[in-house]
Amino acid sequence: MTQVTRAGVPVDVAGDFPAVGQAAPPLTLTNIEMADVTLADYAGKRKVLNIIPSVDTPTCATSTRKFNELASAMDATVVLVVSADLPYAAKRFCGAEGLDNVETLSTFRHPEFHRDWGVALCSGVMSGLCARAVVVLDEQDRVIHGELVPEIKQEPDYEAALQALG
């Protein structure tokens, strides 16, 4: 079991976080139209998974805005914001913020994502949500960058994710 912190307090994280060079674990998530999607729905594109606890927290909102801004300059790349938020809430947030360069996906019907991707917060007040992480996949769904952010209230390393994209 891995640990991250939330305001300096240790939080347990279950599952195996994807390592650079390995094939991405399978995933099925729910989009804003309430349809289930898989990595095959983004075939041929590079994928940046911005994995967050909830868009309704300041750091998650900031990283979603930042990846939306950065996504406009990314060729053949899709930014997927993954959280336990209901699709309705994520759609409302992106609409209110004018964010149209990211796709929000929900784990609400697919809790297996948390463990399969090594981001399952399993202690503390945020137990049941995703840890903050960024995983970048190439066109063949191989991991080319991964960051399990050590402090939940900290933003991810945007530059490292962009460098992985070349």
Short mmCIF file of N, CA and C in Angstrom, two decimals:
data_model
loop_
_atom_site.label_atom_id
_atom_site.label_comp_id
_atom_site.label_asym_id
_atom_site.label_seq_id
_atom_site.Cartn_x
_atom_site.Cartn_y
_atom_site.Cartn_z
N MET A 1 0.85 -1.18 0.00
CA MET A 1 0.00 0.00 0.00
C MET A 1 0.89 1.24 0.00
N THR A 2 0.49 2.21 -0.78
CA THR A 2 1.21 3.47 -0.90
C THR A 2 0.56 4.50 0.03
N GLN A 3 1.26 5.57 0.31
CA GLN A 3 0.68 6.66 1.07
C GLN A 3 0.94 7.98 0.37
N VAL A 4 -0.04 8.87 0.48
CA VAL A 4 0.12 10.27 0.14
C VAL A 4 -0.30 11.02 1.40
N THR A 5 -0.31 12.34 1.33
CA THR A 5 -0.78 13.11 2.48
C THR A 5 -1.88 14.05 2.06
N ARG A 6 -2.66 14.43 3.03
CA ARG A 6 -3.67 15.48 2.86
C ARG A 6 -3.46 16.46 4.00
N ALA A 7 -2.98 17.64 3.67
CA ALA A 7 -2.61 18.65 4.67
C ALA A 7 -1.60 18.06 5.66
N GLY A 8 -0.69 17.23 5.13
CA GLY A 8 0.37 16.65 5.93
C GLY A 8 0.01 15.38 6.68
N VAL A 9 -1.26 14.99 6.66
CA VAL A 9 -1.71 13.78 7.35
C VAL A 9 -1.65 12.61 6.37
N PRO A 10 -0.98 11.50 6.75
CA PRO A 10 -0.88 10.35 5.84
C PRO A 10 -2.24 9.76 5.49
N VAL A 11 -2.39 9.39 4.20
CA VAL A 11 -3.60 8.77 3.68
C VAL A 11 -3.15 7.55 2.88
N ASP A 12 -3.78 6.40 3.14
CA ASP A 12 -3.44 5.17 2.42
C ASP A 12 -4.06 5.17 1.03
N VAL A 13 -3.27 4.67 0.07
CA VAL A 13 -3.71 4.54 -1.32
C VAL A 13 -3.52 3.09 -1.74
N ALA A 14 -4.60 2.46 -2.18
CA ALA A 14 -4.55 1.04 -2.57
C ALA A 14 -4.45 0.90 -4.08
N GLY A 15 -3.91 -0.24 -4.49
CA GLY A 15 -3.78 -0.55 -5.90
C GLY A 15 -2.38 -0.28 -6.39
N ASP A 16 -2.09 -0.69 -7.62
CA ASP A 16 -0.78 -0.49 -8.22
C ASP A 16 -0.84 0.63 -9.24
N PHE A 17 -0.14 1.70 -8.95
CA PHE A 17 -0.10 2.84 -9.87
C PHE A 17 0.65 2.41 -11.13
N PRO A 18 0.13 2.74 -12.31
CA PRO A 18 0.78 2.32 -13.56
C PRO A 18 2.20 2.87 -13.70
N ALA A 19 3.12 2.00 -14.08
CA ALA A 19 4.52 2.38 -14.25
C ALA A 19 4.80 2.77 -15.70
N VAL A 20 5.73 3.68 -15.87
CA VAL A 20 6.15 4.08 -17.21
C VAL A 20 6.62 2.85 -17.97
N GLY A 21 6.15 2.71 -19.20
CA GLY A 21 6.51 1.60 -20.06
C GLY A 21 5.49 0.48 -20.09
N GLN A 22 4.64 0.40 -19.10
CA GLN A 22 3.64 -0.67 -19.08
C GLN A 22 2.39 -0.27 -19.85
N ALA A 23 1.64 -1.28 -20.25
CA ALA A 23 0.35 -1.02 -20.89
C ALA A 23 -0.61 -0.47 -19.84
N ALA A 24 -1.45 0.46 -20.25
CA ALA A 24 -2.43 1.03 -19.33
C ALA A 24 -3.40 -0.06 -18.88
N PRO A 25 -3.79 -0.02 -17.61
CA PRO A 25 -4.83 -0.95 -17.17
C PRO A 25 -6.13 -0.66 -17.93
N PRO A 26 -7.00 -1.63 -18.05
CA PRO A 26 -8.28 -1.35 -18.69
C PRO A 26 -9.05 -0.30 -17.89
N LEU A 27 -9.93 0.39 -18.56
CA LEU A 27 -10.79 1.31 -17.83
C LEU A 27 -12.13 1.42 -18.54
N THR A 28 -13.15 1.55 -17.75
CA THR A 28 -14.48 1.91 -18.21
C THR A 28 -14.94 3.01 -17.27
N LEU A 29 -15.34 4.15 -17.84
CA LEU A 29 -15.79 5.30 -17.07
C LEU A 29 -17.04 5.87 -17.74
N THR A 30 -17.73 6.76 -17.04
CA THR A 30 -18.98 7.32 -17.55
C THR A 30 -18.78 8.78 -17.94
N ASN A 31 -19.19 9.12 -19.17
CA ASN A 31 -19.02 10.50 -19.66
C ASN A 31 -20.24 11.36 -19.30
N ILE A 32 -20.23 12.62 -19.74
CA ILE A 32 -21.31 13.54 -19.35
C ILE A 32 -22.64 13.20 -19.99
N GLU A 33 -22.65 12.36 -21.01
CA GLU A 33 -23.91 11.90 -21.60
C GLU A 33 -24.43 10.63 -20.93
N MET A 34 -23.76 10.23 -19.83
CA MET A 34 -24.10 9.02 -19.06
C MET A 34 -23.81 7.74 -19.83
N ALA A 35 -22.94 7.83 -20.83
CA ALA A 35 -22.52 6.65 -21.60
C ALA A 35 -21.18 6.17 -21.07
N ASP A 36 -20.99 4.87 -21.06
CA ASP A 36 -19.71 4.31 -20.65
C ASP A 36 -18.73 4.37 -21.81
N VAL A 37 -17.49 4.73 -21.48
CA VAL A 37 -16.42 4.81 -22.48
C VAL A 37 -15.22 4.00 -21.98
N THR A 38 -14.38 3.58 -22.93
CA THR A 38 -13.15 2.87 -22.62
C THR A 38 -12.01 3.56 -23.35
N LEU A 39 -10.80 3.08 -23.16
CA LEU A 39 -9.67 3.65 -23.89
C LEU A 39 -9.84 3.51 -25.39
N ALA A 40 -10.54 2.47 -25.84
CA ALA A 40 -10.78 2.26 -27.27
C ALA A 40 -11.54 3.44 -27.89
N ASP A 41 -12.33 4.16 -27.09
CA ASP A 41 -13.05 5.32 -27.61
C ASP A 41 -12.11 6.46 -27.97
N TYR A 42 -10.87 6.39 -27.54
CA TYR A 42 -9.88 7.42 -27.83
C TYR A 42 -8.71 6.85 -28.62
N ALA A 43 -8.97 5.78 -29.35
CA ALA A 43 -7.93 5.08 -30.12
C ALA A 43 -7.20 6.04 -31.05
N GLY A 44 -5.89 5.88 -31.12
CA GLY A 44 -5.07 6.69 -32.01
C GLY A 44 -4.69 8.04 -31.44
N LYS A 45 -5.17 8.36 -30.25
CA LYS A 45 -4.83 9.64 -29.61
C LYS A 45 -3.96 9.38 -28.39
N ARG A 46 -3.16 10.37 -28.08
CA ARG A 46 -2.47 10.36 -26.80
C ARG A 46 -3.48 10.82 -25.76
N LYS A 47 -3.33 10.30 -24.55
CA LYS A 47 -4.29 10.62 -23.51
C LYS A 47 -3.58 11.14 -22.27
N VAL A 48 -4.08 12.24 -21.74
CA VAL A 48 -3.62 12.75 -20.46
C VAL A 48 -4.77 12.54 -19.48
N LEU A 49 -4.56 11.68 -18.50
CA LEU A 49 -5.57 11.45 -17.47
C LEU A 49 -5.22 12.33 -16.28
N ASN A 50 -6.04 13.33 -16.04
CA ASN A 50 -5.92 14.19 -14.88
C ASN A 50 -6.88 13.60 -13.85
N ILE A 51 -6.35 12.79 -12.95
CA ILE A 51 -7.17 12.06 -11.97
C ILE A 51 -7.25 12.89 -10.70
N ILE A 52 -8.48 13.18 -10.26
CA ILE A 52 -8.68 14.10 -9.14
C ILE A 52 -9.75 13.57 -8.19
N PRO A 53 -9.75 14.04 -6.94
CA PRO A 53 -10.83 13.66 -6.03
C PRO A 53 -12.19 14.23 -6.45
N SER A 54 -12.26 15.55 -6.74
CA SER A 54 -13.54 16.18 -7.10
C SER A 54 -13.29 17.57 -7.69
N VAL A 55 -14.03 17.91 -8.74
CA VAL A 55 -13.89 19.25 -9.32
C VAL A 55 -14.37 20.34 -8.37
N ASP A 56 -15.06 19.94 -7.31
CA ASP A 56 -15.58 20.91 -6.34
C ASP A 56 -14.59 21.25 -5.24
N THR A 57 -13.31 20.94 -5.44
CA THR A 57 -12.27 21.35 -4.50
C THR A 57 -11.33 22.31 -5.23
N PRO A 58 -10.72 23.25 -4.51
CA PRO A 58 -9.92 24.28 -5.18
C PRO A 58 -8.79 23.76 -6.06
N THR A 59 -8.00 22.81 -5.57
CA THR A 59 -6.86 22.32 -6.34
C THR A 59 -7.33 21.54 -7.57
N CYS A 60 -8.39 20.75 -7.41
CA CYS A 60 -8.93 19.99 -8.55
C CYS A 60 -9.47 20.93 -9.61
N ALA A 61 -10.17 21.97 -9.18
CA ALA A 61 -10.69 22.96 -10.13
C ALA A 61 -9.54 23.64 -10.86
N THR A 62 -8.48 23.98 -10.13
CA THR A 62 -7.32 24.63 -10.75
C THR A 62 -6.66 23.72 -11.77
N SER A 63 -6.45 22.44 -11.42
CA SER A 63 -5.78 21.55 -12.37
C SER A 63 -6.65 21.29 -13.60
N THR A 64 -7.96 21.26 -13.43
CA THR A 64 -8.86 21.08 -14.57
C THR A 64 -8.78 22.30 -15.49
N ARG A 65 -8.78 23.48 -14.91
CA ARG A 65 -8.64 24.71 -15.71
C ARG A 65 -7.30 24.74 -16.44
N LYS A 66 -6.24 24.39 -15.72
CA LYS A 66 -4.89 24.44 -16.31
C LYS A 66 -4.76 23.44 -17.45
N PHE A 67 -5.25 22.20 -17.26
CA PHE A 67 -5.16 21.22 -18.35
C PHE A 67 -6.06 21.63 -19.51
N ASN A 68 -7.18 22.29 -19.25
CA ASN A 68 -8.03 22.80 -20.33
C ASN A 68 -7.25 23.81 -21.16
N GLU A 69 -6.53 24.71 -20.50
CA GLU A 69 -5.71 25.72 -21.18
C GLU A 69 -4.59 25.05 -21.99
N LEU A 70 -3.90 24.11 -21.39
CA LEU A 70 -2.78 23.44 -22.06
C LEU A 70 -3.25 22.56 -23.22
N ALA A 71 -4.44 21.99 -23.11
CA ALA A 71 -4.94 21.06 -24.12
C ALA A 71 -5.11 21.71 -25.48
N SER A 72 -5.37 23.00 -25.51
CA SER A 72 -5.60 23.67 -26.79
C SER A 72 -4.37 23.61 -27.70
N ALA A 73 -3.17 23.41 -27.11
CA ALA A 73 -1.94 23.35 -27.90
C ALA A 73 -1.44 21.92 -28.13
N MET A 74 -2.21 20.91 -27.71
CA MET A 74 -1.77 19.52 -27.81
C MET A 74 -2.36 18.88 -29.07
N ASP A 75 -1.49 18.43 -29.96
CA ASP A 75 -1.94 17.75 -31.17
C ASP A 75 -2.26 16.29 -30.88
N ALA A 76 -3.34 15.80 -31.47
CA ALA A 76 -3.74 14.38 -31.38
C ALA A 76 -3.75 13.88 -29.94
N THR A 77 -4.16 14.75 -29.02
CA THR A 77 -4.17 14.43 -27.60
C THR A 77 -5.51 14.82 -27.00
N VAL A 78 -6.01 13.98 -26.12
CA VAL A 78 -7.23 14.27 -25.39
C VAL A 78 -6.91 14.32 -23.91
N VAL A 79 -7.48 15.28 -23.20
CA VAL A 79 -7.32 15.38 -21.76
C VAL A 79 -8.59 14.86 -21.11
N LEU A 80 -8.43 13.83 -20.29
CA LEU A 80 -9.54 13.20 -19.60
C LEU A 80 -9.43 13.52 -18.12
N VAL A 81 -10.43 14.20 -17.58
CA VAL A 81 -10.46 14.53 -16.17
C VAL A 81 -11.32 13.48 -15.48
N VAL A 82 -10.68 12.67 -14.63
CA VAL A 82 -11.34 11.52 -14.01
C VAL A 82 -11.56 11.80 -12.53
N SER A 83 -12.82 11.67 -12.09
CA SER A 83 -13.16 11.85 -10.68
C SER A 83 -14.39 11.02 -10.34
N ALA A 84 -14.74 11.03 -9.07
CA ALA A 84 -15.96 10.35 -8.63
C ALA A 84 -17.18 11.25 -8.76
N ASP A 85 -16.99 12.48 -9.24
CA ASP A 85 -18.12 13.40 -9.41
C ASP A 85 -19.15 12.80 -10.36
N LEU A 86 -20.41 13.07 -10.07
CA LEU A 86 -21.44 12.66 -11.01
C LEU A 86 -21.24 13.41 -12.33
N PRO A 87 -21.56 12.79 -13.45
CA PRO A 87 -21.41 13.47 -14.73
C PRO A 87 -22.14 14.82 -14.78
N TYR A 88 -23.28 14.92 -14.12
CA TYR A 88 -24.03 16.19 -14.10
C TYR A 88 -23.22 17.30 -13.44
N ALA A 89 -22.56 16.99 -12.34
CA ALA A 89 -21.76 17.99 -11.63
C ALA A 89 -20.55 18.41 -12.46
N ALA A 90 -19.88 17.46 -13.08
CA ALA A 90 -18.73 17.78 -13.91
C ALA A 90 -19.14 18.63 -15.11
N LYS A 91 -20.27 18.29 -15.72
CA LYS A 91 -20.77 19.06 -16.86
C LYS A 91 -21.11 20.49 -16.43
N ARG A 92 -21.75 20.63 -15.27
CA ARG A 92 -22.09 21.95 -14.75
C ARG A 92 -20.83 22.77 -14.50
N PHE A 93 -19.82 22.15 -13.88
CA PHE A 93 -18.58 22.85 -13.59
C PHE A 93 -17.92 23.33 -14.88
N CYS A 94 -17.74 22.44 -15.84
CA CYS A 94 -17.08 22.82 -17.10
C CYS A 94 -17.88 23.88 -17.85
N GLY A 95 -19.20 23.77 -17.83
CA GLY A 95 -20.04 24.77 -18.49
C GLY A 95 -19.90 26.13 -17.84
N ALA A 96 -19.94 26.18 -16.53
CA ALA A 96 -19.82 27.45 -15.79
C ALA A 96 -18.46 28.08 -15.98
N GLU A 97 -17.43 27.24 -16.14
CA GLU A 97 -16.06 27.72 -16.29
C GLU A 97 -15.67 27.97 -17.75
N GLY A 98 -16.51 27.54 -18.69
CA GLY A 98 -16.19 27.68 -20.11
C GLY A 98 -15.07 26.75 -20.55
N LEU A 99 -15.00 25.57 -19.96
CA LEU A 99 -13.94 24.62 -20.27
C LEU A 99 -14.43 23.65 -21.34
N ASP A 100 -13.83 23.72 -22.52
CA ASP A 100 -14.28 22.85 -23.60
C ASP A 100 -13.14 22.05 -24.25
N ASN A 101 -11.95 22.08 -23.62
CA ASN A 101 -10.81 21.33 -24.16
C ASN A 101 -10.49 20.09 -23.33
N VAL A 102 -11.34 19.77 -22.35
CA VAL A 102 -11.16 18.57 -21.55
C VAL A 102 -12.45 17.77 -21.59
N GLU A 103 -12.33 16.46 -21.35
CA GLU A 103 -13.50 15.61 -21.21
C GLU A 103 -13.52 15.10 -19.78
N THR A 104 -14.67 15.24 -19.14
CA THR A 104 -14.78 14.74 -17.78
C THR A 104 -15.39 13.35 -17.79
N LEU A 105 -14.82 12.47 -16.97
CA LEU A 105 -15.28 11.09 -16.87
C LEU A 105 -15.44 10.74 -15.40
N SER A 106 -16.48 9.98 -15.09
CA SER A 106 -16.80 9.66 -13.72
C SER A 106 -16.57 8.19 -13.40
N THR A 107 -16.11 7.96 -12.18
CA THR A 107 -15.94 6.60 -11.66
C THR A 107 -17.18 6.12 -10.92
N PHE A 108 -18.25 6.91 -10.87
CA PHE A 108 -19.37 6.60 -9.97
C PHE A 108 -19.99 5.24 -10.21
N ARG A 109 -19.98 4.74 -11.44
CA ARG A 109 -20.48 3.38 -11.71
C ARG A 109 -19.35 2.37 -11.83
N HIS A 110 -18.12 2.85 -11.69
CA HIS A 110 -16.96 2.00 -11.95
C HIS A 110 -15.90 2.17 -10.86
N PRO A 111 -16.23 1.79 -9.64
CA PRO A 111 -15.26 1.97 -8.55
C PRO A 111 -13.99 1.13 -8.70
N GLU A 112 -14.02 0.14 -9.59
CA GLU A 112 -12.83 -0.68 -9.82
C GLU A 112 -11.67 0.15 -10.39
N PHE A 113 -12.01 1.26 -11.03
CA PHE A 113 -10.96 2.14 -11.59
C PHE A 113 -9.97 2.53 -10.50
N HIS A 114 -10.45 2.88 -9.32
CA HIS A 114 -9.60 3.37 -8.24
C HIS A 114 -8.45 2.40 -7.95
N ARG A 115 -8.78 1.14 -7.74
CA ARG A 115 -7.75 0.14 -7.42
C ARG A 115 -6.95 -0.25 -8.66
N ASP A 116 -7.64 -0.43 -9.79
CA ASP A 116 -6.95 -0.84 -11.02
C ASP A 116 -5.87 0.16 -11.43
N TRP A 117 -6.07 1.43 -11.13
CA TRP A 117 -5.12 2.47 -11.50
C TRP A 117 -4.27 2.94 -10.32
N GLY A 118 -4.42 2.28 -9.15
CA GLY A 118 -3.57 2.60 -8.00
C GLY A 118 -3.82 3.96 -7.39
N VAL A 119 -5.07 4.44 -7.43
CA VAL A 119 -5.40 5.76 -6.90
C VAL A 119 -6.53 5.70 -5.86
N ALA A 120 -6.78 4.53 -5.27
CA ALA A 120 -7.90 4.36 -4.34
C ALA A 120 -7.54 4.89 -2.95
N LEU A 121 -8.10 6.05 -2.62
CA LEU A 121 -7.92 6.56 -1.26
C LEU A 121 -8.73 5.66 -0.34
N CYS A 122 -8.07 5.04 0.65
CA CYS A 122 -8.78 4.07 1.48
C CYS A 122 -8.64 4.33 2.97
N SER A 123 -8.25 5.54 3.33
CA SER A 123 -8.27 5.95 4.73
C SER A 123 -8.51 7.46 4.76
N GLY A 124 -8.91 7.95 5.89
CA GLY A 124 -9.13 9.39 6.04
C GLY A 124 -10.48 9.83 5.50
N VAL A 125 -10.71 11.12 5.57
CA VAL A 125 -12.03 11.67 5.21
C VAL A 125 -12.35 11.56 3.73
N MET A 126 -11.35 11.35 2.88
CA MET A 126 -11.59 11.26 1.44
C MET A 126 -11.63 9.81 0.94
N SER A 127 -11.70 8.88 1.88
CA SER A 127 -11.77 7.47 1.52
C SER A 127 -12.91 7.24 0.52
N GLY A 128 -12.60 6.48 -0.54
CA GLY A 128 -13.58 6.22 -1.58
C GLY A 128 -13.41 7.10 -2.81
N LEU A 129 -12.58 8.13 -2.70
CA LEU A 129 -12.30 9.00 -3.84
C LEU A 129 -10.96 8.63 -4.45
N CYS A 130 -10.63 9.27 -5.55
CA CYS A 130 -9.34 9.06 -6.21
C CYS A 130 -8.29 9.98 -5.60
N ALA A 131 -7.07 9.47 -5.50
CA ALA A 131 -5.93 10.32 -5.17
C ALA A 131 -5.65 11.21 -6.38
N ARG A 132 -4.92 12.29 -6.16
CA ARG A 132 -4.55 13.17 -7.27
C ARG A 132 -3.39 12.53 -8.03
N ALA A 133 -3.56 12.41 -9.35
CA ALA A 133 -2.52 11.80 -10.17
C ALA A 133 -2.65 12.28 -11.60
N VAL A 134 -1.57 12.13 -12.34
CA VAL A 134 -1.58 12.37 -13.78
C VAL A 134 -0.90 11.18 -14.44
N VAL A 135 -1.57 10.63 -15.43
CA VAL A 135 -1.00 9.54 -16.22
C VAL A 135 -1.12 9.94 -17.68
N VAL A 136 -0.01 9.86 -18.41
CA VAL A 136 0.00 10.19 -19.83
C VAL A 136 0.23 8.89 -20.60
N LEU A 137 -0.64 8.65 -21.59
CA LEU A 137 -0.56 7.45 -22.42
C LEU A 137 -0.25 7.84 -23.86
N ASP A 138 0.53 7.00 -24.54
CA ASP A 138 0.77 7.22 -25.96
C ASP A 138 -0.41 6.68 -26.77
N GLU A 139 -0.27 6.70 -28.08
CA GLU A 139 -1.35 6.27 -28.98
C GLU A 139 -1.68 4.79 -28.84
N GLN A 140 -0.74 4.00 -28.32
CA GLN A 140 -0.95 2.56 -28.12
C GLN A 140 -1.33 2.24 -26.67
N ASP A 141 -1.66 3.27 -25.89
CA ASP A 141 -2.08 3.13 -24.49
C ASP A 141 -0.98 2.59 -23.58
N ARG A 142 0.26 2.95 -23.89
CA ARG A 142 1.38 2.66 -23.02
C ARG A 142 1.64 3.89 -22.16
N VAL A 143 1.98 3.67 -20.91
CA VAL A 143 2.24 4.77 -19.99
C VAL A 143 3.58 5.41 -20.35
N ILE A 144 3.55 6.71 -20.62
CA ILE A 144 4.78 7.45 -20.91
C ILE A 144 5.12 8.46 -19.81
N HIS A 145 4.20 8.65 -18.88
CA HIS A 145 4.44 9.52 -17.73
C HIS A 145 3.41 9.17 -16.66
N GLY A 146 3.84 9.17 -15.42
CA GLY A 146 2.92 8.97 -14.32
C GLY A 146 3.38 9.73 -13.09
N GLU A 147 2.43 10.37 -12.44
CA GLU A 147 2.72 11.10 -11.20
C GLU A 147 1.57 10.88 -10.23
N LEU A 148 1.85 10.20 -9.14
CA LEU A 148 0.92 10.13 -8.02
C LEU A 148 1.34 11.28 -7.11
N VAL A 149 0.56 12.33 -7.10
CA VAL A 149 0.95 13.56 -6.40
C VAL A 149 1.04 13.26 -4.89
N PRO A 150 2.18 13.55 -4.28
CA PRO A 150 2.40 13.15 -2.89
C PRO A 150 1.53 13.85 -1.86
N GLU A 151 1.06 15.05 -2.16
CA GLU A 151 0.19 15.81 -1.26
C GLU A 151 -1.08 16.17 -2.03
N ILE A 152 -2.22 15.71 -1.53
CA ILE A 152 -3.49 15.87 -2.24
C ILE A 152 -3.80 17.34 -2.55
N LYS A 153 -3.38 18.24 -1.68
CA LYS A 153 -3.66 19.67 -1.90
C LYS A 153 -2.67 20.34 -2.85
N GLN A 154 -1.72 19.58 -3.37
CA GLN A 154 -0.69 20.10 -4.28
C GLN A 154 -1.11 19.87 -5.72
N GLU A 155 -0.80 20.82 -6.59
CA GLU A 155 -1.06 20.65 -8.02
C GLU A 155 -0.04 19.68 -8.62
N PRO A 156 -0.43 19.01 -9.71
CA PRO A 156 0.52 18.11 -10.36
C PRO A 156 1.61 18.90 -11.09
N ASP A 157 2.61 18.18 -11.56
CA ASP A 157 3.71 18.77 -12.33
C ASP A 157 3.27 18.83 -13.80
N TYR A 158 2.67 19.94 -14.18
CA TYR A 158 2.16 20.10 -15.54
C TYR A 158 3.27 19.98 -16.57
N GLU A 159 4.41 20.59 -16.27
CA GLU A 159 5.53 20.59 -17.22
C GLU A 159 6.01 19.18 -17.52
N ALA A 160 6.08 18.32 -16.50
CA ALA A 160 6.53 16.94 -16.71
C ALA A 160 5.54 16.19 -17.62
N ALA A 161 4.26 16.44 -17.44
CA ALA A 161 3.26 15.79 -18.29
C ALA A 161 3.42 16.26 -19.74
N LEU A 162 3.63 17.57 -19.92
CA LEU A 162 3.82 18.10 -21.28
C LEU A 162 5.09 17.58 -21.92
N GLN A 163 6.16 17.47 -21.16
CA GLN A 163 7.42 16.96 -21.69
C GLN A 163 7.27 15.52 -22.17
N ALA A 164 6.45 14.74 -21.49
CA ALA A 164 6.24 13.35 -21.89
C ALA A 164 5.57 13.28 -23.26
N LEU A 165 4.79 14.29 -23.59
CA LEU A 165 4.10 14.32 -24.87
C LEU A 165 5.04 14.72 -26.01
N GLY A 166 6.21 15.21 -25.66
CA GLY A 166 7.19 15.55 -26.69
C GLY A 166 7.06 16.91 -27.14
#
